[in-house]
PDB file of C-alpha atoms in Angstrom:
ATOM      1  CA  MET A   1      66.193 106.869 109.731  1.00 75.00           C
ATOM      2  CA  SER A   2      64.395 110.200 110.135  1.00 89.00           C
ATOM      3  CA  LEU A   3      61.119 110.863 111.940  1.00 91.00           C
ATOM      4  CA  SER A   4      59.718 112.143 108.618  1.00 92.00           C
ATOM      5  CA  LEU A   5      59.948 108.540 107.448  1.00 94.00           C
ATOM      6  CA  VAL A   6      59.216 106.609 110.642  1.00 96.00           C
ATOM      7  CA  LEU A   7      56.056 108.427 111.783  1.00 97.00           C
ATOM      8  CA  PRO A   8      54.190 108.264 108.432  1.00 97.00           C
ATOM      9  CA  GLY A   9      55.486 104.697 108.001  1.00 97.00           C
ATOM     10  CA  LEU A  10      53.844 103.599 111.241  1.00 97.00           C
ATOM     11  CA  SER A  11      50.660 105.576 110.447  1.00 98.00           C
ATOM     12  CA  SER A  12      50.446 103.962 106.999  1.00 98.00           C
ATOM     13  CA  ALA A  13      50.918 100.442 108.373  1.00 98.00           C
ATOM     14  CA  ILE A  14      48.115 100.948 110.909  1.00 98.00           C
ATOM     15  CA  MET A  15      45.874 102.550 108.305  1.00 98.00           C
ATOM     16  CA  ILE A  16      46.314  99.674 105.850  1.00 98.00           C
ATOM     17  CA  VAL A  17      45.179  97.183 108.526  1.00 98.00           C
ATOM     18  CA  PHE A  18      42.347  99.554 109.547  1.00 98.00           C
ATOM     19  CA  VAL A  19      41.083 100.063 105.976  1.00 98.00           C
ATOM     20  CA  VAL A  20      41.133  96.319 105.256  1.00 98.00           C
ATOM     21  CA  SER A  21      39.220  95.644 108.481  1.00 97.00           C
ATOM     22  CA  VAL A  22      36.553  98.292 107.737  1.00 97.00           C
ATOM     23  CA  LEU A  23      36.110  97.437 104.049  1.00 97.00           C
ATOM     24  CA  ARG A  24      35.872  93.726 104.917  1.00 97.00           C
ATOM     25  CA  ARG A  25      32.904  94.616 107.131  1.00 96.00           C
ATOM     26  CA  TYR A  26      31.406  96.598 104.265  1.00 97.00           C
ATOM     27  CA  PHE A  27      31.621  93.657 101.865  1.00 97.00           C
ATOM     28  CA  LEU A  28      30.171  91.309 104.503  1.00 96.00           C
ATOM     29  CA  ARG A  29      27.295  93.535 105.659  1.00 94.00           C
ATOM     30  CA  ARG A  30      26.790  96.056 102.798  1.00 95.00           C
ATOM     31  CA  LYS A  31      26.242  98.945 105.230  1.00 95.00           C
ATOM     32  CA  LEU A  32      27.034 102.283 103.612  1.00 96.00           C
ATOM     33  CA  HIS A  33      28.709 103.760 106.709  1.00 96.00           C
ATOM     34  CA  PHE A  34      31.485 101.160 106.480  1.00 97.00           C
ATOM     35  CA  LEU A  35      32.116 102.210 102.876  1.00 97.00           C
ATOM     36  CA  PHE A  36      32.449 105.902 103.778  1.00 98.00           C
ATOM     37  CA  TRP A  37      34.699 105.090 106.752  1.00 97.00           C
ATOM     38  CA  GLY A  38      36.798 102.816 104.539  1.00 98.00           C
ATOM     39  CA  VAL A  39      37.172 105.423 101.794  1.00 98.00           C
ATOM     40  CA  GLY A  40      37.965 108.200 104.302  1.00 98.00           C
ATOM     41  CA  LEU A  41      40.529 106.060 106.100  1.00 98.00           C
ATOM     42  CA  ALA A  42      42.060 105.038 102.766  1.00 98.00           C
ATOM     43  CA  MET A  43      42.426 108.757 101.967  1.00 98.00           C
ATOM     44  CA  PHE A  44      44.164 109.251 105.331  1.00 98.00           C
ATOM     45  CA  GLY A  45      46.468 106.294 104.654  1.00 98.00           C
ATOM     46  CA  SER A  46      47.300 107.405 101.110  1.00 98.00           C
ATOM     47  CA  ALA A  47      48.354 110.831 102.421  1.00 98.00           C
ATOM     48  CA  SER A  48      50.668 109.087 104.916  1.00 97.00           C
ATOM     49  CA  LEU A  49      52.117 106.951 102.117  1.00 98.00           C
ATOM     50  CA  ALA A  50      52.724 110.136 100.101  1.00 98.00           C
ATOM     51  CA  GLU A  51      54.653 111.560 103.082  1.00 97.00           C
ATOM     52  CA  ILE A  52      56.899 108.468 103.053  1.00 97.00           C
ATOM     53  CA  TRP A  53      57.559 109.004  99.345  1.00 97.00           C
ATOM     54  CA  PHE A  54      58.444 112.692  99.867  1.00 97.00           C
ATOM     55  CA  ALA A  55      60.916 111.789 102.646  1.00 96.00           C
ATOM     56  CA  ALA A  56      62.450 108.776 100.902  1.00 96.00           C
ATOM     57  CA  LEU A  57      62.388 109.612  97.197  1.00 96.00           C
ATOM     58  CA  GLY A  58      61.668 113.319  96.853  1.00 96.00           C
ATOM     59  CA  TRP A  59      59.185 115.437  94.947  1.00 97.00           C
ATOM     60  CA  SER A  60      56.242 114.000  93.049  1.00 97.00           C
ATOM     61  CA  ALA A  61      53.464 116.230  91.683  1.00 97.00           C
ATOM     62  CA  PRO A  62      50.795 113.446  91.561  1.00 97.00           C
ATOM     63  CA  LEU A  63      51.564 112.546  95.172  1.00 97.00           C
ATOM     64  CA  PHE A  64      51.260 116.184  96.214  1.00 98.00           C
ATOM     65  CA  PHE A  65      47.823 116.099  94.607  1.00 98.00           C
ATOM     66  CA  VAL A  66      47.011 112.995  96.727  1.00 98.00           C
ATOM     67  CA  TRP A  67      48.542 114.462  99.890  1.00 97.00           C
ATOM     68  CA  TYR A  68      46.696 117.761  99.754  1.00 97.00           C
ATOM     69  CA  LEU A  69      43.330 116.685  98.341  1.00 98.00           C
ATOM     70  CA  PHE A  70      42.914 113.464 100.341  1.00 98.00           C
ATOM     71  CA  GLY A  71      45.022 114.259 103.386  1.00 96.00           C
ATOM     72  CA  ALA A  72      44.373 117.944 104.020  1.00 94.00           C
ATOM     73  CA  ALA A  73      40.938 118.412 102.474  1.00 95.00           C
ATOM     74  CA  LEU A  74      38.692 115.373 102.185  1.00 97.00           C
ATOM     75  CA  ASN A  75      39.399 112.506 104.589  1.00 97.00           C
ATOM     76  CA  ALA A  76      37.829 113.946 107.759  1.00 96.00           C
ATOM     77  CA  GLY A  77      34.602 114.760 105.910  1.00 97.00           C
ATOM     78  CA  TRP A  78      34.298 111.233 104.497  1.00 98.00           C
ATOM     79  CA  ILE A  79      35.034 109.476 107.803  1.00 97.00           C
ATOM     80  CA  GLY A  80      32.650 111.807 109.623  1.00 97.00           C
ATOM     81  CA  HIS A  81      29.933 111.250 107.036  1.00 98.00           C
ATOM     82  CA  GLY A  82      30.233 107.507 107.700  1.00 97.00           C
ATOM     83  CA  THR A  83      29.433 108.226 111.339  1.00 96.00           C
ATOM     84  CA  LEU A  84      26.432 110.334 110.328  1.00 97.00           C
ATOM     85  CA  LEU A  85      25.137 107.509 108.105  1.00 97.00           C
ATOM     86  CA  LEU A  86      25.383 105.141 111.077  1.00 95.00           C
ATOM     87  CA  LEU A  87      23.671 107.404 113.581  1.00 95.00           C
ATOM     88  CA  VAL A  88      20.985 109.130 111.488  1.00 95.00           C
ATOM     89  CA  ARG A  89      18.717 107.100 109.244  1.00 91.00           C
ATOM     90  CA  LYS A  90      16.770 109.903 107.580  1.00 94.00           C
ATOM     91  CA  ARG A  91      16.380 110.798 103.919  1.00 93.00           C
ATOM     92  CA  TRP A  92      18.121 114.171 104.290  1.00 95.00           C
ATOM     93  CA  VAL A  93      21.372 112.360 105.054  1.00 96.00           C
ATOM     94  CA  HIS A  94      21.412 111.149 101.440  1.00 95.00           C
ATOM     95  CA  VAL A  95      21.228 114.788 100.318  1.00 97.00           C
ATOM     96  CA  LEU A  96      24.373 115.372 102.370  1.00 97.00           C
ATOM     97  CA  THR A  97      25.917 112.252 100.796  1.00 97.00           C
ATOM     98  CA  ALA A  98      25.310 113.743  97.343  1.00 97.00           C
ATOM     99  CA  LEU A  99      26.685 117.122  98.463  1.00 97.00           C
ATOM    100  CA  LEU A 100      29.809 115.466  99.875  1.00 98.00           C
ATOM    101  CA  VAL A 101      30.471 113.527  96.675  1.00 98.00           C
ATOM    102  CA  VAL A 102      29.837 116.558  94.430  1.00 98.00           C
ATOM    103  CA  GLY A 103      31.869 118.819  96.762  1.00 98.00           C
ATOM    104  CA  SER A 104      34.750 116.322  96.735  1.00 98.00           C
ATOM    105  CA  LEU A 105      34.725 116.191  92.930  1.00 98.00           C
ATOM    106  CA  ALA A 106      34.684 119.998  92.818  1.00 97.00           C
ATOM    107  CA  ALA A 107      37.642 120.124  95.241  1.00 98.00           C
ATOM    108  CA  GLY A 108      39.432 117.629  92.982  1.00 98.00           C
ATOM    109  CA  GLY A 109      38.792 119.912  90.016  1.00 98.00           C
ATOM    110  CA  LEU A 110      40.138 122.944  91.911  1.00 97.00           C
ATOM    111  CA  MET A 111      43.193 120.925  92.895  1.00 97.00           C
ATOM    112  CA  LEU A 112      43.815 120.018  89.239  1.00 97.00           C
ATOM    113  CA  GLN A 113      43.651 123.728  88.381  1.00 96.00           C
ATOM    114  CA  VAL A 114      46.389 124.568  90.857  1.00 96.00           C
ATOM    115  CA  MET A 115      48.760 121.774  89.812  1.00 97.00           C
ATOM    116  CA  PRO A 116      50.501 123.723  86.977  1.00 96.00           C
ATOM    117  CA  LYS A 117      51.116 126.594  89.420  1.00 96.00           C
ATOM    118  CA  LEU A 118      53.030 124.543  92.022  1.00 96.00           C
ATOM    119  CA  GLU A 119      56.526 125.757  92.896  1.00 95.00           C
ATOM    120  CA  ALA A 120      58.259 122.355  92.921  1.00 94.00           C
ATOM    121  CA  SER A 121      61.749 123.905  92.910  1.00 94.00           C
ATOM    122  CA  SER A 122      61.291 125.051  96.509  1.00 92.00           C
ATOM    123  CA  PHE A 123      60.751 121.457  97.720  1.00 96.00           C
ATOM    124  CA  GLU A 124      63.342 120.069 100.147  1.00 95.00           C
ATOM    125  CA  ARG A 125      63.372 116.337 100.846  1.00 94.00           C
ATOM    126  CA  SER A 126      64.701 116.729 104.388  1.00 93.00           C
ATOM    127  CA  VAL A 127      61.773 118.932 105.450  1.00 94.00           C
ATOM    128  CA  PRO A 128      58.318 117.406 106.122  1.00 95.00           C
ATOM    129  CA  ILE A 129      55.826 118.352 103.425  1.00 96.00           C
ATOM    130  CA  SER A 130      53.540 119.768 106.137  1.00 95.00           C
ATOM    131  CA  GLU A 131      56.191 122.415 106.858  1.00 95.00           C
ATOM    132  CA  GLN A 132      56.770 123.475 103.268  1.00 95.00           C
ATOM    133  CA  TYR A 133      53.504 123.045 101.347  1.00 95.00           C
ATOM    134  CA  ARG A 134      52.711 126.754 101.790  1.00 92.00           C
ATOM    135  CA  GLU A 135      55.815 127.644  99.800  1.00 93.00           C
ATOM    136  CA  ILE A 136      54.937 125.088  97.107  1.00 96.00           C
ATOM    137  CA  MET A 137      51.282 126.085  96.672  1.00 95.00           C
ATOM    138  CA  PRO A 138      50.409 129.590  95.499  1.00 94.00           C
ATOM    139  CA  PRO A 139      48.174 131.728  97.728  1.00 90.00           C
ATOM    140  CA  ILE A 140      44.396 131.709  97.275  1.00 89.00           C
ATOM    141  CA  SER A 141      44.542 135.050  95.446  1.00 89.00           C
ATOM    142  CA  GLU A 142      46.811 133.463  92.811  1.00 90.00           C
ATOM    143  CA  GLY A 143      44.633 130.471  92.018  1.00 87.00           C
ATOM    144  CA  ALA A 144      44.790 128.023  94.939  1.00 91.00           C
ATOM    145  CA  THR A 145      41.080 128.293  95.668  1.00 93.00           C
ATOM    146  CA  VAL A 146      41.130 124.640  96.729  1.00 94.00           C
ATOM    147  CA  ARG A 147      42.579 125.909 100.015  1.00 92.00           C
ATOM    148  CA  LEU A 148      39.246 127.593 100.713  1.00 91.00           C
ATOM    149  CA  THR A 149      37.467 124.231 100.637  1.00 93.00           C
ATOM    150  CA  THR A 150      39.500 122.564 103.395  1.00 92.00           C
ATOM    151  CA  PRO A 151      37.867 124.334 106.375  1.00 91.00           C
ATOM    152  CA  PHE A 152      34.401 123.291 105.142  1.00 93.00           C
ATOM    153  CA  PHE A 153      35.309 119.590 104.859  1.00 95.00           C
ATOM    154  CA  ASN A 154      37.252 119.664 108.122  1.00 94.00           C
ATOM    155  CA  ILE A 155      34.543 121.424 110.141  1.00 93.00           C
ATOM    156  CA  TYR A 156      31.981 118.961 108.756  1.00 96.00           C
ATOM    157  CA  GLY A 157      34.266 116.017 109.579  1.00 96.00           C
ATOM    158  CA  LEU A 158      34.991 117.279 113.070  1.00 94.00           C
ATOM    159  CA  VAL A 159      31.320 117.872 113.909  1.00 95.00           C
ATOM    160  CA  THR A 160      30.153 114.503 112.593  1.00 97.00           C
ATOM    161  CA  LEU A 161      33.071 112.279 113.635  1.00 97.00           C
ATOM    162  CA  VAL A 162      33.943 113.746 117.039  1.00 97.00           C
ATOM    163  CA  GLY A 163      30.380 114.835 117.749  1.00 96.00           C
ATOM    164  CA  GLY A 164      29.023 111.404 116.794  1.00 96.00           C
ATOM    165  CA  ALA A 165      31.582 109.535 118.878  1.00 97.00           C
ATOM    166  CA  LEU A 166      31.051 111.782 121.920  1.00 97.00           C
ATOM    167  CA  LEU A 167      27.266 111.487 121.610  1.00 96.00           C
ATOM    168  CA  SER A 168      27.453 107.689 121.310  1.00 96.00           C
ATOM    169  CA  ALA A 169      29.788 107.427 124.301  1.00 96.00           C
ATOM    170  CA  TRP A 170      27.536 109.693 126.361  1.00 96.00           C
ATOM    171  CA  LEU A 171      24.346 107.767 125.515  1.00 95.00           C
ATOM    172  CA  PHE A 172      25.905 104.385 126.357  1.00 94.00           C
ATOM    173  CA  LEU A 173      27.315 105.878 129.553  1.00 94.00           C
ATOM    174  CA  ARG A 174      23.917 107.260 130.544  1.00 93.00           C
ATOM    175  CA  LYS A 175      22.253 103.899 129.864  1.00 92.00           C
ATOM    176  CA  GLN A 176      25.052 102.188 131.858  1.00 91.00           C
ATOM    177  CA  VAL A 177      25.559  99.570 129.147  1.00 92.00           C
ATOM    178  CA  LEU A 178      28.269  98.343 126.770  1.00 92.00           C
ATOM    179  CA  PRO A 179      31.438  99.703 128.432  1.00 93.00           C
ATOM    180  CA  ASN A 180      33.527  98.590 125.443  1.00 93.00           C
ATOM    181  CA  ARG A 181      31.561 100.958 123.214  1.00 94.00           C
ATOM    182  CA  VAL A 182      31.948 103.831 125.687  1.00 95.00           C
ATOM    183  CA  ILE A 183      35.729 103.376 125.740  1.00 96.00           C
ATOM    184  CA  GLY A 184      35.881 102.741 121.984  1.00 96.00           C
ATOM    185  CA  ASN A 185      33.994 105.931 121.165  1.00 97.00           C
ATOM    186  CA  VAL A 186      36.087 107.994 123.592  1.00 97.00           C
ATOM    187  CA  LEU A 187      39.252 106.723 121.869  1.00 97.00           C
ATOM    188  CA  ILE A 188      37.823 107.464 118.405  1.00 97.00           C
ATOM    189  CA  ALA A 189      36.932 111.010 119.490  1.00 97.00           C
ATOM    190  CA  ALA A 190      40.395 111.502 121.039  1.00 97.00           C
ATOM    191  CA  GLY A 191      42.076 110.239 117.854  1.00 97.00           C
ATOM    192  CA  ALA A 192      40.001 112.542 115.652  1.00 97.00           C
ATOM    193  CA  LEU A 193      40.778 115.482 117.948  1.00 97.00           C
ATOM    194  CA  SER A 194      44.482 114.640 117.769  1.00 97.00           C
ATOM    195  CA  ILE A 195      44.553 114.972 113.978  1.00 95.00           C
ATOM    196  CA  GLY A 196      42.212 117.964 114.176  1.00 95.00           C
ATOM    197  CA  LEU A 197      44.607 119.785 116.520  1.00 95.00           C
ATOM    198  CA  ALA A 198      47.656 118.871 114.416  1.00 96.00           C
ATOM    199  CA  SER A 199      45.925 119.968 111.179  1.00 93.00           C
ATOM    200  CA  THR A 200      44.844 123.261 112.718  1.00 91.00           C
ATOM    201  CA  ALA A 201      48.406 123.866 113.953  1.00 92.00           C
ATOM    202  CA  THR A 202      49.681 123.102 110.422  1.00 92.00           C
ATOM    203  CA  ARG A 203      47.312 125.650 108.877  1.00 87.00           C
ATOM    204  CA  LEU A 204      48.506 128.232 111.392  1.00 87.00           C
ATOM    205  CA  GLY A 205      52.136 127.617 110.402  1.00 87.00           C
ATOM    206  CA  TYR A 206      53.230 124.889 112.835  1.00 90.00           C
ATOM    207  CA  GLY A 207      53.499 121.902 110.495  1.00 91.00           C
ATOM    208  CA  GLN A 208      56.082 120.034 112.564  1.00 91.00           C
ATOM    209  CA  TYR A 209      53.375 118.355 114.653  1.00 94.00           C
ATOM    210  CA  LEU A 210      51.323 116.917 111.797  1.00 96.00           C
ATOM    211  CA  TYR A 211      53.102 113.555 111.412  1.00 96.00           C
ATOM    212  CA  LEU A 212      52.931 112.894 115.157  1.00 97.00           C
ATOM    213  CA  GLY A 213      49.257 113.903 115.213  1.00 97.00           C
ATOM    214  CA  GLU A 214      48.575 111.478 112.355  1.00 97.00           C
ATOM    215  CA  LEU A 215      50.240 108.600 114.179  1.00 98.00           C
ATOM    216  CA  VAL A 216      48.397 109.294 117.451  1.00 98.00           C
ATOM    217  CA  ALA A 217      45.125 109.542 115.493  1.00 98.00           C
ATOM    218  CA  ALA A 218      45.770 106.288 113.608  1.00 98.00           C
ATOM    219  CA  VAL A 219      46.552 104.380 116.826  1.00 98.00           C
ATOM    220  CA  LEU A 220      43.663 105.791 118.886  1.00 98.00           C
ATOM    221  CA  MET A 221      41.035 105.462 116.160  1.00 98.00           C
ATOM    222  CA  TYR A 222      42.059 101.900 115.291  1.00 98.00           C
ATOM    223  CA  VAL A 223      42.100 100.770 118.929  1.00 98.00           C
ATOM    224  CA  GLY A 224      38.812 102.609 119.512  1.00 97.00           C
ATOM    225  CA  PHE A 225      37.157 101.039 116.469  1.00 96.00           C
ATOM    226  CA  THR A 226      38.359  97.580 117.506  1.00 96.00           C
ATOM    227  CA  ALA A 227      37.052  98.093 121.061  1.00 95.00           C
ATOM    228  CA  ALA A 228      33.681  99.499 119.940  1.00 93.00           C
ATOM    229  CA  ALA A 229      33.179  96.788 117.340  1.00 90.00           C
ATOM    230  CA  ALA A 230      34.035  93.935 119.720  1.00 87.00           C
ATOM    231  CA  PRO A 231      31.110  91.550 120.322  1.00 78.00           C
ATOM    232  CA  ALA A 232      29.296  92.659 123.485  1.00 66.00           C
ATOM    233  CA  THR A 233      27.044  89.654 124.078  1.00 64.00           C
ATOM    234  CA  GLU A 234      27.430  85.875 123.956  1.00 63.00           C
ATOM    235  CA  ALA A 235      25.176  85.779 120.895  1.00 63.00           C
ATOM    236  CA  GLU A 236      27.277  88.419 119.102  1.00 63.00           C
ATOM    237  CA  ARG A 237      30.436  86.462 119.924  1.00 62.00           C
ATOM    238  CA  ALA A 238      28.942  83.313 118.456  1.00 63.00           C
ATOM    239  CA  GLU A 239      27.829  85.256 115.361  1.00 58.00           C
ATOM    240  CA  ALA A 240      31.304  86.773 114.951  1.00 55.00           C
ATOM    241  CA  LEU A 241      32.934  83.344 115.214  1.00 57.00           C
ATOM    242  CA  ALA A 242      30.488  81.940 112.674  1.00 59.00           C
ATOM    243  CA  THR A 243      31.330  84.664 110.099  1.00 52.00           C
ATOM    244  CA  GLN A 244      35.103  84.363 110.479  1.00 51.00           C
ATOM    245  CA  PRO A 245      36.725  82.790 107.436  1.00 46.00           C
ATOM    246  CA  GLY A 246      38.531  79.485 107.953  1.00 39.00           C
TER     247      GLY A 246
ATOM    248  CA  VAL B   1      31.188 104.571 116.811  1.00 58.00           C
ATOM    249  CA  SER B   2      28.142 102.419 117.143  1.00 59.00           C
ATOM    250  CA  ASP B   3      24.445 103.094 117.068  1.00 58.00           C
ATOM    251  CA  PRO B   4      23.276 104.289 120.510  1.00 54.00           C
ATOM    252  CA  THR B   5      19.792 105.147 119.304  1.00 49.00           C
ATOM    253  CA  GLU B   6      18.846 101.579 118.462  1.00 53.00           C
ATOM    254  CA  PRO B   7      16.061 100.644 120.886  1.00 50.00           C
ATOM    255  CA  ALA B   8      16.859  97.663 123.059  1.00 52.00           C
ATOM    256  CA  PRO B   9      14.231  94.915 123.183  1.00 51.00           C
ATOM    257  CA  PRO B  10      12.522  94.797 126.597  1.00 51.00           C
ATOM    258  CA  ARG B  11      13.586  91.254 127.481  1.00 53.00           C
ATOM    259  CA  ARG B  12      16.504  89.386 126.061  1.00 54.00           C
ATOM    260  CA  PRO B  13      17.327  85.717 126.230  1.00 55.00           C
ATOM    261  CA  PRO B  14      20.333  85.030 128.501  1.00 52.00           C
ATOM    262  CA  GLY B  15      22.862  84.860 125.634  1.00 52.00           C
ATOM    263  CA  ARG B  16      21.883  88.305 124.320  1.00 56.00           C
ATOM    264  CA  ARG B  17      22.119  90.191 127.599  1.00 63.00           C
ATOM    265  CA  GLU B  18      24.202  93.382 127.219  1.00 67.00           C
ATOM    266  CA  SER B  19      27.315  93.845 129.297  1.00 79.00           C
ATOM    267  CA  ARG B  20      26.760  96.550 131.886  1.00 86.00           C
ATOM    268  CA  ILE B  21      28.946  99.303 133.264  1.00 87.00           C
ATOM    269  CA  PRO B  22      29.883  98.593 136.892  1.00 86.00           C
ATOM    270  CA  GLY B  23      27.873 100.985 139.054  1.00 81.00           C
ATOM    271  CA  ASP B  24      30.690 101.729 141.501  1.00 85.00           C
ATOM    272  CA  SER B  25      33.360 102.500 138.886  1.00 88.00           C
ATOM    273  CA  TRP B  26      35.041 105.886 139.434  1.00 91.00           C
ATOM    274  CA  ILE B  27      36.230 105.923 135.831  1.00 92.00           C
ATOM    275  CA  TYR B  28      32.748 105.582 134.340  1.00 91.00           C
ATOM    276  CA  ARG B  29      30.960 107.729 136.942  1.00 90.00           C
ATOM    277  CA  ARG B  30      33.418 110.632 137.215  1.00 91.00           C
ATOM    278  CA  ALA B  31      36.442 110.553 134.880  1.00 95.00           C
ATOM    279  CA  LEU B  32      34.746 109.746 131.562  1.00 95.00           C
ATOM    280  CA  PRO B  33      31.953 112.362 131.820  1.00 95.00           C
ATOM    281  CA  VAL B  34      34.594 115.035 132.558  1.00 96.00           C
ATOM    282  CA  LEU B  35      36.723 113.771 129.660  1.00 96.00           C
ATOM    283  CA  LEU B  36      33.726 113.851 127.292  1.00 96.00           C
ATOM    284  CA  LEU B  37      32.977 117.417 128.370  1.00 97.00           C
ATOM    285  CA  LEU B  38      36.611 118.483 127.840  1.00 97.00           C
ATOM    286  CA  MET B  39      36.705 116.913 124.387  1.00 97.00           C
ATOM    287  CA  GLY B  40      33.468 118.700 123.523  1.00 96.00           C
ATOM    288  CA  VAL B  41      35.052 122.009 124.529  1.00 97.00           C
ATOM    289  CA  VAL B  42      38.195 121.278 122.449  1.00 96.00           C
ATOM    290  CA  THR B  43      35.985 120.375 119.467  1.00 95.00           C
ATOM    291  CA  ILE B  44      34.105 123.675 119.712  1.00 95.00           C
ATOM    292  CA  GLY B  45      37.448 125.489 119.987  1.00 95.00           C
ATOM    293  CA  LEU B  46      38.721 123.793 116.813  1.00 94.00           C
ATOM    294  CA  ILE B  47      35.513 124.585 114.924  1.00 92.00           C
ATOM    295  CA  LEU B  48      35.695 128.243 115.977  1.00 93.00           C
ATOM    296  CA  THR B  49      39.370 128.383 114.924  1.00 91.00           C
ATOM    297  CA  ALA B  50      38.565 126.891 111.500  1.00 88.00           C
ATOM    298  CA  ALA B  51      35.659 129.323 111.119  1.00 88.00           C
ATOM    299  CA  GLY B  52      37.951 132.180 112.170  1.00 89.00           C
ATOM    300  CA  VAL B  53      40.508 131.207 109.535  1.00 85.00           C
ATOM    301  CA  LEU B  54      37.770 130.969 106.920  1.00 82.00           C
ATOM    302  CA  LEU B  55      36.379 134.397 107.822  1.00 86.00           C
ATOM    303  CA  GLY B  56      39.825 135.980 107.904  1.00 83.00           C
ATOM    304  CA  VAL B  57      39.739 136.746 111.634  1.00 86.00           C
ATOM    305  CA  ILE B  58      42.721 134.435 112.247  1.00 83.00           C
ATOM    306  CA  PRO B  59      45.721 134.920 109.913  1.00 77.00           C
ATOM    307  CA  TRP B  60      46.189 131.989 107.492  1.00 67.00           C
ATOM    308  CA  ARG B  61      49.752 131.067 106.674  1.00 60.00           C
TER     309      ARG B  61
END
C-alpha cells in the first residue's frame, strides 16, 4: 500500500472523529465558533478523502473541485474564523463572517469557471495530486483566477488560527493557570503551522510533503483540541459527566 | 483554543478552583515561552512568503 493512500487515510480517519467531536459540541452548546471549526475541519477531511480517491481509483473532476476549493483554498480561513469568533466578541467580527461566506462563495464560482479548462489527461494515479495539480490546472493568465484567492484565505487562516492559539497559550501561561489549555493551544498552533509549511512548500513546487504535513496537522490539532477542551475544574468535570449521553 | 480573555471571578468555591501551572516547572517557565516565540516567528515568515507569492516577488509554480 502506497504512502499516497496511507497518509491521507490516517488524516481522514482522525478528521472524521475530530469533526464529529466539534459538531457535537456545536449542537449541544449552539456556539458559532464550534460550527466554523466543524465546517473548516470537514473541508480539511474532505480534501484528504479526495486524495484517497485519487490514489485508489483515479481521476475525478468533482473531487478535484473539492480538493482544491476546500483543501487548498478555504479550510484554514474557516477554522481560523472559528477561533476569532471565540476570542473576539465584537460586532465587526460578524462583518468578517459575512465577508468569509461571500468570499468562499465567490471562490466556489471561480473554481466552477476553471473546471472545463482542467487538463485531466495529464493526471497520473501513482503521483500525489499535490505534485501534479499545477499541470492539471491552467495558469492564472488562462482563467484559473481561483488560484489568486488562496493566499488571502490562507493568510487570514494562519493569522487567526495560529495567532489565536499562540495568544491564548501566552495569556494562560502569564496568568499561571490551566496548564492543559497552554499545552492544548501550543499543539493546535504547531499543527496549523505544520499544514501551513506543507501548503507553502506545495505552492512553491514541493508537493511531496503535503500529505505528511496534513497528517501531522490532523494529529496535533486533534490532540491539542482534546487537551484544551478537557475539564479543568471539579465542577467542569461534573458538568461534562452530566452531559455525556448514556 | 479557549477564551483567555474571560475574566475570572475573584473567589471561587473549592470545586471551581482552576488548576495552576507549577511555579518551578522548567517547561512552563523557559521552554514554552521560547517555543511560542519561535512559532510566532515561523508564522510571520509564512505570512510574508504568502504575501510575496501574491505580489509576484516569489515565483509561483
